Amino acid sequence: MSKIVFITGATSGFGRAAATKFAQEGWSLIITGRREDRLQAIAEELSQSVPVHYQTMDVSDKEQVAAVIESLPDAFKDVTCLINNAGLALAPQPSQSVELDDWHTMIDTNIKGLVNVTHALLPTLIRVGNGTSIINVGSIAGAWPYPGSHVYGATKAFVKQFSYNLRCDLLGTGVRVTDIAPGIAETEFTLVRTKGDQAASDALYQGTRALAAQDIANTMFYVATLPDHMNINRMEVMPTDQAWSLFAIHRQ
């Protein structure tokens, strides 16, 4: 029996790369996301080598999340690893220029979505026991502020603290919890954040070597396949070309 990974936000970026990596290593896949055409294409590709179950799912809808998990086929019920990848950033403008709906969307996806999926799968992970993993995709924005991060950074700070708190509650169950916090990574992240501004996305990555989605997928697989007695609480991953900067100072 192969191990089973449940991936949210599997249609692009880190989630899509994780699906490919885990499939290459022989894991069965449960892939979810909101874009059915992409899910179907990924399933058709990866099911050539491993069992794949896909289901459209909006993580912010708790009833839908519960229904998807409750209806998993028997062959996919013993989930070994949950990757809470679904999330997004919107509105890189200053807080005073942002639409309130964009803040709510980030909260609904990055916080409520994470909570909904985790709560629904916890009984399964505890039942399966030793060696199971919850991998939450955070961000360096959860620890380090920057202009335009506002609610996005705050949601990722929630991911960090929620992961730590889960570790406390799950002590003795064999379930591990890790917050993986990437730095700058070249995915669809900036396109989504700027609502399709390709020039803004290109400018962000121009002249530097950002992380690739595959880098984070490899990190996820490493975390998920550590010996059962090992837990990485938090892993902050930046490209070599990224570091911290000076404090901002307003001058008259």
PDB file of C-alpha atoms in Angstrom:
ATOM      1  CA  MET A   1       0.000   0.000   0.000  1.00  0.00           C
ATOM      2  CA  SER A   2       1.414   3.378  -0.992  1.00  0.00           C
ATOM      3  CA  LYS A   3       1.255   6.341   1.310  1.00  0.00           C
ATOM      4  CA  ILE A   4      -1.407   8.952   0.570  1.00  0.00           C
ATOM      5  CA  VAL A   5      -0.958  12.724   0.406  1.00  0.00           C
ATOM      6  CA  PHE A   6      -3.888  15.157   0.453  1.00  0.00           C
ATOM      7  CA  ILE A   7      -2.991  18.455  -1.259  1.00  0.00           C
ATOM      8  CA  THR A   8      -5.105  21.608  -1.273  1.00  0.00           C
ATOM      9  CA  GLY A   9      -4.531  24.232  -3.943  1.00  0.00           C
ATOM     10  CA  ALA A  10      -3.034  21.583  -6.212  1.00  0.00           C
ATOM     11  CA  THR A  11      -3.775  23.327  -9.509  1.00  0.00           C
ATOM     12  CA  SER A  12      -0.705  25.575  -9.574  1.00  0.00           C
ATOM     13  CA  GLY A  13       2.475  26.642  -7.821  1.00  0.00           C
ATOM     14  CA  PHE A  14       3.663  24.726  -4.783  1.00  0.00           C
ATOM     15  CA  GLY A  15       0.623  22.445  -4.785  1.00  0.00           C
ATOM     16  CA  ARG A  16       1.054  21.401  -8.406  1.00  0.00           C
ATOM     17  CA  ALA A  17       4.775  20.790  -7.892  1.00  0.00           C
ATOM     18  CA  ALA A  18       4.077  18.790  -4.726  1.00  0.00           C
ATOM     19  CA  ALA A  19       1.646  16.551  -6.603  1.00  0.00           C
ATOM     20  CA  THR A  20       4.329  15.805  -9.186  1.00  0.00           C
ATOM     21  CA  LYS A  21       7.058  15.181  -6.594  1.00  0.00           C
ATOM     22  CA  PHE A  22       5.003  12.862  -4.412  1.00  0.00           C
ATOM     23  CA  ALA A  23       3.769  10.962  -7.480  1.00  0.00           C
ATOM     24  CA  GLN A  24       7.351  10.507  -8.656  1.00  0.00           C
ATOM     25  CA  GLU A  25       8.105   8.957  -5.275  1.00  0.00           C
ATOM     26  CA  GLY A  26       5.170   6.525  -5.531  1.00  0.00           C
ATOM     27  CA  TRP A  27       2.629   8.191  -3.221  1.00  0.00           C
ATOM     28  CA  SER A  28      -1.077   8.058  -3.981  1.00  0.00           C
ATOM     29  CA  LEU A  29      -2.594  11.507  -4.468  1.00  0.00           C
ATOM     30  CA  ILE A  30      -5.710  13.323  -3.388  1.00  0.00           C
ATOM     31  CA  ILE A  31      -5.624  16.660  -5.187  1.00  0.00           C
ATOM     32  CA  THR A  32      -8.101  19.464  -4.633  1.00  0.00           C
ATOM     33  CA  GLY A  33      -8.634  22.959  -5.946  1.00  0.00           C
ATOM     34  CA  ARG A  34     -11.247  25.196  -7.473  1.00  0.00           C
ATOM     35  CA  ARG A  35     -10.317  24.760 -11.159  1.00  0.00           C
ATOM     36  CA  GLU A  36     -11.694  21.435 -12.334  1.00  0.00           C
ATOM     37  CA  ASP A  37     -10.093  21.573 -15.770  1.00  0.00           C
ATOM     38  CA  ARG A  38      -6.639  21.834 -14.232  1.00  0.00           C
ATOM     39  CA  LEU A  39      -7.335  19.130 -11.675  1.00  0.00           C
ATOM     40  CA  GLN A  40      -8.514  16.790 -14.411  1.00  0.00           C
ATOM     41  CA  ALA A  41      -5.432  17.456 -16.526  1.00  0.00           C
ATOM     42  CA  ILE A  42      -3.101  16.843 -13.577  1.00  0.00           C
ATOM     43  CA  ALA A  43      -4.967  13.655 -12.661  1.00  0.00           C
ATOM     44  CA  GLU A  44      -4.777  12.349 -16.219  1.00  0.00           C
ATOM     45  CA  GLU A  45      -1.029  12.970 -16.299  1.00  0.00           C
ATOM     46  CA  LEU A  46      -0.072  11.596 -12.892  1.00  0.00           C
ATOM     47  CA  SER A  47      -2.487   8.657 -12.795  1.00  0.00           C
ATOM     48  CA  GLN A  48      -0.242   7.002 -15.360  1.00  0.00           C
ATOM     49  CA  SER A  49       2.100   6.192 -12.483  1.00  0.00           C
ATOM     50  CA  VAL A  50       0.127   6.355  -9.206  1.00  0.00           C
ATOM     51  CA  PRO A  51      -3.496   6.278  -8.017  1.00  0.00           C
ATOM     52  CA  VAL A  52      -5.023   9.773  -8.132  1.00  0.00           C
ATOM     53  CA  HIS A  53      -8.311  11.043  -6.729  1.00  0.00           C
ATOM     54  CA  TYR A  54      -9.275  14.614  -7.544  1.00  0.00           C
ATOM     55  CA  GLN A  55     -12.134  16.779  -6.348  1.00  0.00           C
ATOM     56  CA  THR A  56     -12.999  20.429  -6.789  1.00  0.00           C
ATOM     57  CA  MET A  57     -13.145  22.079  -3.387  1.00  0.00           C
ATOM     58  CA  ASP A  58     -13.328  25.582  -1.973  1.00  0.00           C
ATOM     59  CA  VAL A  59     -11.436  25.361   1.315  1.00  0.00           C
ATOM     60  CA  SER A  60     -13.362  28.314   2.733  1.00  0.00           C
ATOM     61  CA  ASP A  61     -16.631  26.325   2.537  1.00  0.00           C
ATOM     62  CA  LYS A  62     -16.611  24.120   5.646  1.00  0.00           C
ATOM     63  CA  GLU A  63     -19.592  22.009   4.545  1.00  0.00           C
ATOM     64  CA  GLN A  64     -18.000  21.323   1.175  1.00  0.00           C
ATOM     65  CA  VAL A  65     -14.676  20.420   2.798  1.00  0.00           C
ATOM     66  CA  ALA A  66     -16.363  18.008   5.205  1.00  0.00           C
ATOM     67  CA  ALA A  67     -18.331  16.407   2.366  1.00  0.00           C
ATOM     68  CA  VAL A  68     -15.239  15.897   0.205  1.00  0.00           C
ATOM     69  CA  ILE A  69     -13.320  14.240   3.014  1.00  0.00           C
ATOM     70  CA  GLU A  70     -16.276  12.143   4.139  1.00  0.00           C
ATOM     71  CA  SER A  71     -16.779  10.830   0.606  1.00  0.00           C
ATOM     72  CA  LEU A  72     -13.177   9.788  -0.078  1.00  0.00           C
ATOM     73  CA  PRO A  73     -13.033   6.360  -1.766  1.00  0.00           C
ATOM     74  CA  ASP A  74     -11.928   3.511   0.487  1.00  0.00           C
ATOM     75  CA  ALA A  75      -8.558   3.295  -1.249  1.00  0.00           C
ATOM     76  CA  PHE A  76      -7.839   6.929  -0.319  1.00  0.00           C
ATOM     77  CA  LYS A  77      -9.160   7.104   3.236  1.00  0.00           C
ATOM     78  CA  ASP A  78      -5.908   6.479   5.134  1.00  0.00           C
ATOM     79  CA  VAL A  79      -4.294   9.856   4.514  1.00  0.00           C
ATOM     80  CA  THR A  80      -0.647   9.933   5.546  1.00  0.00           C
ATOM     81  CA  CYS A  81       0.176  13.568   4.856  1.00  0.00           C
ATOM     82  CA  LEU A  82      -1.938  16.714   4.613  1.00  0.00           C
ATOM     83  CA  ILE A  83      -0.429  19.629   2.701  1.00  0.00           C
ATOM     84  CA  ASN A  84      -2.378  22.796   3.474  1.00  0.00           C
ATOM     85  CA  ASN A  85      -1.214  24.739   0.446  1.00  0.00           C
ATOM     86  CA  ALA A  86      -4.338  26.617  -0.665  1.00  0.00           C
ATOM     87  CA  GLY A  87      -3.873  30.317  -0.075  1.00  0.00           C
ATOM     88  CA  LEU A  88      -3.366  33.635  -1.776  1.00  0.00           C
ATOM     89  CA  ALA A  89      -2.231  37.220  -1.422  1.00  0.00           C
ATOM     90  CA  LEU A  90      -4.201  40.152  -2.778  1.00  0.00           C
ATOM     91  CA  ALA A  91      -3.815  43.914  -2.915  1.00  0.00           C
ATOM     92  CA  PRO A  92      -0.125  44.841  -2.543  1.00  0.00           C
ATOM     93  CA  GLN A  93      -1.151  48.467  -2.073  1.00  0.00           C
ATOM     94  CA  PRO A  94      -1.025  50.182   1.342  1.00  0.00           C
ATOM     95  CA  SER A  95      -3.781  49.229   3.775  1.00  0.00           C
ATOM     96  CA  GLN A  96      -5.574  52.538   3.335  1.00  0.00           C
ATOM     97  CA  SER A  97      -5.971  51.861  -0.401  1.00  0.00           C
ATOM     98  CA  VAL A  98      -7.218  48.278  -0.211  1.00  0.00           C
ATOM     99  CA  GLU A  99     -10.754  47.000  -0.740  1.00  0.00           C
ATOM    100  CA  LEU A 100     -12.141  45.330   2.375  1.00  0.00           C
ATOM    101  CA  ASP A 101     -13.348  42.383   0.289  1.00  0.00           C
ATOM    102  CA  ASP A 102      -9.722  41.549  -0.575  1.00  0.00           C
ATOM    103  CA  TRP A 103      -8.865  41.361   3.122  1.00  0.00           C
ATOM    104  CA  HIS A 104     -11.854  39.089   3.746  1.00  0.00           C
ATOM    105  CA  THR A 105     -10.887  36.821   0.845  1.00  0.00           C
ATOM    106  CA  MET A 106      -7.404  36.311   2.276  1.00  0.00           C
ATOM    107  CA  ILE A 107      -8.807  35.602   5.736  1.00  0.00           C
ATOM    108  CA  ASP A 108     -11.394  33.177   4.349  1.00  0.00           C
ATOM    109  CA  THR A 109      -8.826  31.235   2.328  1.00  0.00           C
ATOM    110  CA  ASN A 110      -5.596  31.461   4.324  1.00  0.00           C
ATOM    111  CA  ILE A 111      -7.102  31.108   7.800  1.00  0.00           C
ATOM    112  CA  LYS A 112     -10.598  29.634   7.567  1.00  0.00           C
ATOM    113  CA  GLY A 113      -9.593  27.305   4.747  1.00  0.00           C
ATOM    114  CA  LEU A 114      -6.596  26.020   6.677  1.00  0.00           C
ATOM    115  CA  VAL A 115      -8.731  25.459   9.759  1.00  0.00           C
ATOM    116  CA  ASN A 116     -11.560  23.773   7.835  1.00  0.00           C
ATOM    117  CA  VAL A 117      -9.370  21.188   6.133  1.00  0.00           C
ATOM    118  CA  THR A 118      -7.220  20.496   9.180  1.00  0.00           C
ATOM    119  CA  HIS A 119     -10.228  19.981  11.453  1.00  0.00           C
ATOM    120  CA  ALA A 120     -11.880  17.628   8.963  1.00  0.00           C
ATOM    121  CA  LEU A 121      -8.776  15.460   8.491  1.00  0.00           C
ATOM    122  CA  LEU A 122      -7.483  15.366  12.066  1.00  0.00           C
ATOM    123  CA  PRO A 123      -9.465  12.239  13.049  1.00  0.00           C
ATOM    124  CA  THR A 124      -8.011  10.386  10.053  1.00  0.00           C
ATOM    125  CA  LEU A 125      -4.435  11.471  10.708  1.00  0.00           C
ATOM    126  CA  ILE A 126      -4.697  10.546  14.387  1.00  0.00           C
ATOM    127  CA  ARG A 127      -6.165   7.150  13.472  1.00  0.00           C
ATOM    128  CA  VAL A 128      -3.350   6.431  11.006  1.00  0.00           C
ATOM    129  CA  GLY A 129      -0.870   7.589  13.661  1.00  0.00           C
ATOM    130  CA  ASN A 130       2.910   7.460  13.669  1.00  0.00           C
ATOM    131  CA  GLY A 131       4.602   9.075  10.705  1.00  0.00           C
ATOM    132  CA  THR A 132       1.646  11.147   9.576  1.00  0.00           C
ATOM    133  CA  SER A 133       2.276  14.808   8.820  1.00  0.00           C
ATOM    134  CA  ILE A 134       0.483  18.119   8.517  1.00  0.00           C
ATOM    135  CA  ILE A 135       2.485  20.510   6.370  1.00  0.00           C
ATOM    136  CA  ASN A 136       1.179  24.068   6.455  1.00  0.00           C
ATOM    137  CA  VAL A 137       2.437  26.502   3.836  1.00  0.00           C
ATOM    138  CA  GLY A 138       3.231  29.735   5.619  1.00  0.00           C
ATOM    139  CA  SER A 139       5.475  32.549   4.463  1.00  0.00           C
ATOM    140  CA  ILE A 140       8.355  34.676   5.640  1.00  0.00           C
ATOM    141  CA  ALA A 141       5.648  37.376   5.687  1.00  0.00           C
ATOM    142  CA  GLY A 142       4.317  35.679   8.803  1.00  0.00           C
ATOM    143  CA  ALA A 143       7.448  36.679  10.695  1.00  0.00           C
ATOM    144  CA  TRP A 144       8.792  39.740   8.872  1.00  0.00           C
ATOM    145  CA  PRO A 145       6.647  42.784   8.001  1.00  0.00           C
ATOM    146  CA  TYR A 146       6.876  44.753   4.778  1.00  0.00           C
ATOM    147  CA  PRO A 147       4.749  47.448   3.100  1.00  0.00           C
ATOM    148  CA  GLY A 148       1.646  46.041   1.451  1.00  0.00           C
ATOM    149  CA  SER A 149       1.675  42.818   3.455  1.00  0.00           C
ATOM    150  CA  HIS A 150      -1.090  43.933   5.880  1.00  0.00           C
ATOM    151  CA  VAL A 151      -3.649  41.096   6.112  1.00  0.00           C
ATOM    152  CA  TYR A 152      -1.613  38.635   4.029  1.00  0.00           C
ATOM    153  CA  GLY A 153       1.280  38.724   6.484  1.00  0.00           C
ATOM    154  CA  ALA A 154      -1.138  38.524   9.387  1.00  0.00           C
ATOM    155  CA  THR A 155      -2.756  35.387   7.967  1.00  0.00           C
ATOM    156  CA  LYS A 156       0.644  33.759   7.625  1.00  0.00           C
ATOM    157  CA  ALA A 157       1.468  34.673  11.214  1.00  0.00           C
ATOM    158  CA  PHE A 158      -1.694  32.743  12.077  1.00  0.00           C
ATOM    159  CA  VAL A 159      -0.348  29.759  10.135  1.00  0.00           C
ATOM    160  CA  LYS A 160       2.831  29.833  12.198  1.00  0.00           C
ATOM    161  CA  GLN A 161       1.117  30.029  15.576  1.00  0.00           C
ATOM    162  CA  PHE A 162      -1.624  27.562  14.641  1.00  0.00           C
ATOM    163  CA  SER A 163       1.058  25.064  13.618  1.00  0.00           C
ATOM    164  CA  TYR A 164       2.861  25.475  16.940  1.00  0.00           C
ATOM    165  CA  ASN A 165      -0.393  25.095  18.871  1.00  0.00           C
ATOM    166  CA  LEU A 166      -1.359  21.977  16.928  1.00  0.00           C
ATOM    167  CA  ARG A 167       1.976  20.455  17.900  1.00  0.00           C
ATOM    168  CA  CYS A 168       1.057  20.894  21.551  1.00  0.00           C
ATOM    169  CA  ASP A 169      -2.388  19.338  21.180  1.00  0.00           C
ATOM    170  CA  LEU A 170      -1.172  16.422  19.048  1.00  0.00           C
ATOM    171  CA  LEU A 171       1.611  15.399  21.402  1.00  0.00           C
ATOM    172  CA  GLY A 172       1.473  11.631  21.798  1.00  0.00           C
ATOM    173  CA  THR A 173      -0.616  10.973  18.692  1.00  0.00           C
ATOM    174  CA  GLY A 174       2.309  10.481  16.319  1.00  0.00           C
ATOM    175  CA  VAL A 175       1.022  13.272  14.050  1.00  0.00           C
ATOM    176  CA  ARG A 176       3.696  15.793  13.089  1.00  0.00           C
ATOM    177  CA  VAL A 177       3.137  19.448  12.184  1.00  0.00           C
ATOM    178  CA  THR A 178       5.431  21.701  10.179  1.00  0.00           C
ATOM    179  CA  ASP A 179       5.113  25.288   9.010  1.00  0.00           C
ATOM    180  CA  ILE A 180       7.121  25.726   5.806  1.00  0.00           C
ATOM    181  CA  ALA A 181       7.667  29.449   5.252  1.00  0.00           C
ATOM    182  CA  PRO A 182       9.025  30.296   1.787  1.00  0.00           C
ATOM    183  CA  GLY A 183      10.570  33.554   0.723  1.00  0.00           C
ATOM    184  CA  ILE A 184      10.300  34.950  -2.792  1.00  0.00           C
ATOM    185  CA  ALA A 185       9.252  32.222  -5.220  1.00  0.00           C
ATOM    186  CA  GLU A 186       8.458  32.472  -8.911  1.00  0.00           C
ATOM    187  CA  THR A 187       4.947  31.064  -9.261  1.00  0.00           C
ATOM    188  CA  GLU A 188       1.525  32.532 -10.120  1.00  0.00           C
ATOM    189  CA  PHE A 189       1.578  34.236  -6.703  1.00  0.00           C
ATOM    190  CA  THR A 190       2.246  37.764  -7.977  1.00  0.00           C
ATOM    191  CA  LEU A 191      -0.125  37.394 -10.928  1.00  0.00           C
ATOM    192  CA  VAL A 192      -2.903  36.557  -8.494  1.00  0.00           C
ATOM    193  CA  ARG A 193      -1.872  39.300  -6.100  1.00  0.00           C
ATOM    194  CA  THR A 194      -1.908  41.954  -8.821  1.00  0.00           C
ATOM    195  CA  LYS A 195      -5.009  40.502 -10.510  1.00  0.00           C
ATOM    196  CA  GLY A 196      -3.212  39.518 -13.685  1.00  0.00           C
ATOM    197  CA  ASP A 197      -0.519  42.195 -14.050  1.00  0.00           C
ATOM    198  CA  GLN A 198       2.139  40.238 -15.946  1.00  0.00           C
ATOM    199  CA  ALA A 199       4.500  43.220 -16.076  1.00  0.00           C
ATOM    200  CA  ALA A 200       4.449  43.531 -12.288  1.00  0.00           C
ATOM    201  CA  SER A 201       5.152  39.825 -11.942  1.00  0.00           C
ATOM    202  CA  ASP A 202       8.025  39.941 -14.419  1.00  0.00           C
ATOM    203  CA  ALA A 203       9.533  42.978 -12.683  1.00  0.00           C
ATOM    204  CA  LEU A 204       9.539  41.286  -9.284  1.00  0.00           C
ATOM    205  CA  TYR A 205      11.626  38.349 -10.487  1.00  0.00           C
ATOM    206  CA  GLN A 206      13.805  40.195 -13.002  1.00  0.00           C
ATOM    207  CA  GLY A 207      17.533  39.961 -12.408  1.00  0.00           C
ATOM    208  CA  THR A 208      17.360  37.565  -9.465  1.00  0.00           C
ATOM    209  CA  ARG A 209      17.034  33.852  -8.907  1.00  0.00           C
ATOM    210  CA  ALA A 210      13.917  33.230  -6.856  1.00  0.00           C
ATOM    211  CA  LEU A 211      12.838  29.914  -5.400  1.00  0.00           C
ATOM    212  CA  ALA A 212      11.031  27.588  -7.793  1.00  0.00           C
ATOM    213  CA  ALA A 213       7.884  25.681  -6.915  1.00  0.00           C
ATOM    214  CA  GLN A 214       9.891  22.476  -7.201  1.00  0.00           C
ATOM    215  CA  ASP A 215      12.262  23.661  -4.472  1.00  0.00           C
ATOM    216  CA  ILE A 216       9.389  23.864  -2.007  1.00  0.00           C
ATOM    217  CA  ALA A 217       7.893  20.587  -3.220  1.00  0.00           C
ATOM    218  CA  ASN A 218      11.215  18.868  -2.546  1.00  0.00           C
ATOM    219  CA  THR A 219      11.258  20.435   0.922  1.00  0.00           C
ATOM    220  CA  MET A 220       7.727  19.182   1.608  1.00  0.00           C
ATOM    221  CA  PHE A 221       8.688  15.659   0.603  1.00  0.00           C
ATOM    222  CA  TYR A 222      11.769  15.768   2.824  1.00  0.00           C
ATOM    223  CA  VAL A 223       9.645  16.823   5.797  1.00  0.00           C
ATOM    224  CA  ALA A 224       6.992  14.185   5.112  1.00  0.00           C
ATOM    225  CA  THR A 225       9.513  11.346   4.907  1.00  0.00           C
ATOM    226  CA  LEU A 226      11.618  12.018   7.977  1.00  0.00           C
ATOM    227  CA  PRO A 227      11.851   9.172  10.503  1.00  0.00           C
ATOM    228  CA  ASP A 228       8.678   8.940  12.575  1.00  0.00           C
ATOM    229  CA  HIS A 229      10.334  10.327  15.696  1.00  0.00           C
ATOM    230  CA  MET A 230      11.463  13.560  14.018  1.00  0.00           C
ATOM    231  CA  ASN A 231       9.402  16.765  13.643  1.00  0.00           C
ATOM    232  CA  ILE A 232      10.572  20.005  12.056  1.00  0.00           C
ATOM    233  CA  ASN A 233       8.439  22.669  13.699  1.00  0.00           C
ATOM    234  CA  ARG A 234       9.119  25.467  11.240  1.00  0.00           C
ATOM    235  CA  MET A 235      11.307  25.786   8.189  1.00  0.00           C
ATOM    236  CA  GLU A 236      11.970  29.245   6.719  1.00  0.00           C
ATOM    237  CA  VAL A 237      13.332  28.954   3.182  1.00  0.00           C
ATOM    238  CA  MET A 238      14.711  31.903   1.212  1.00  0.00           C
ATOM    239  CA  PRO A 239      16.676  31.976  -2.027  1.00  0.00           C
ATOM    240  CA  THR A 240      20.314  32.871  -1.556  1.00  0.00           C
ATOM    241  CA  ASP A 241      19.622  36.156  -3.352  1.00  0.00           C
ATOM    242  CA  GLN A 242      17.135  37.308  -0.685  1.00  0.00           C
ATOM    243  CA  ALA A 243      17.845  38.667   2.789  1.00  0.00           C
ATOM    244  CA  TRP A 244      16.464  41.251   5.229  1.00  0.00           C
ATOM    245  CA  SER A 245      16.689  44.994   4.756  1.00  0.00           C
ATOM    246  CA  LEU A 246      16.967  48.077   6.949  1.00  0.00           C
ATOM    247  CA  PHE A 247      14.142  49.572   8.996  1.00  0.00           C
ATOM    248  CA  ALA A 248      12.232  52.268   7.150  1.00  0.00           C
ATOM    249  CA  ILE A 249      12.547  55.803   8.484  1.00  0.00           C
ATOM    250  CA  HIS A 250      10.259  58.678   7.538  1.00  0.00           C
ATOM    251  CA  ARG A 251      12.069  61.976   7.133  1.00  0.00           C
ATOM    252  CA  GLN A 252      10.547  65.433   6.821  1.00  0.00           C
TER     253      GLN A 252
END
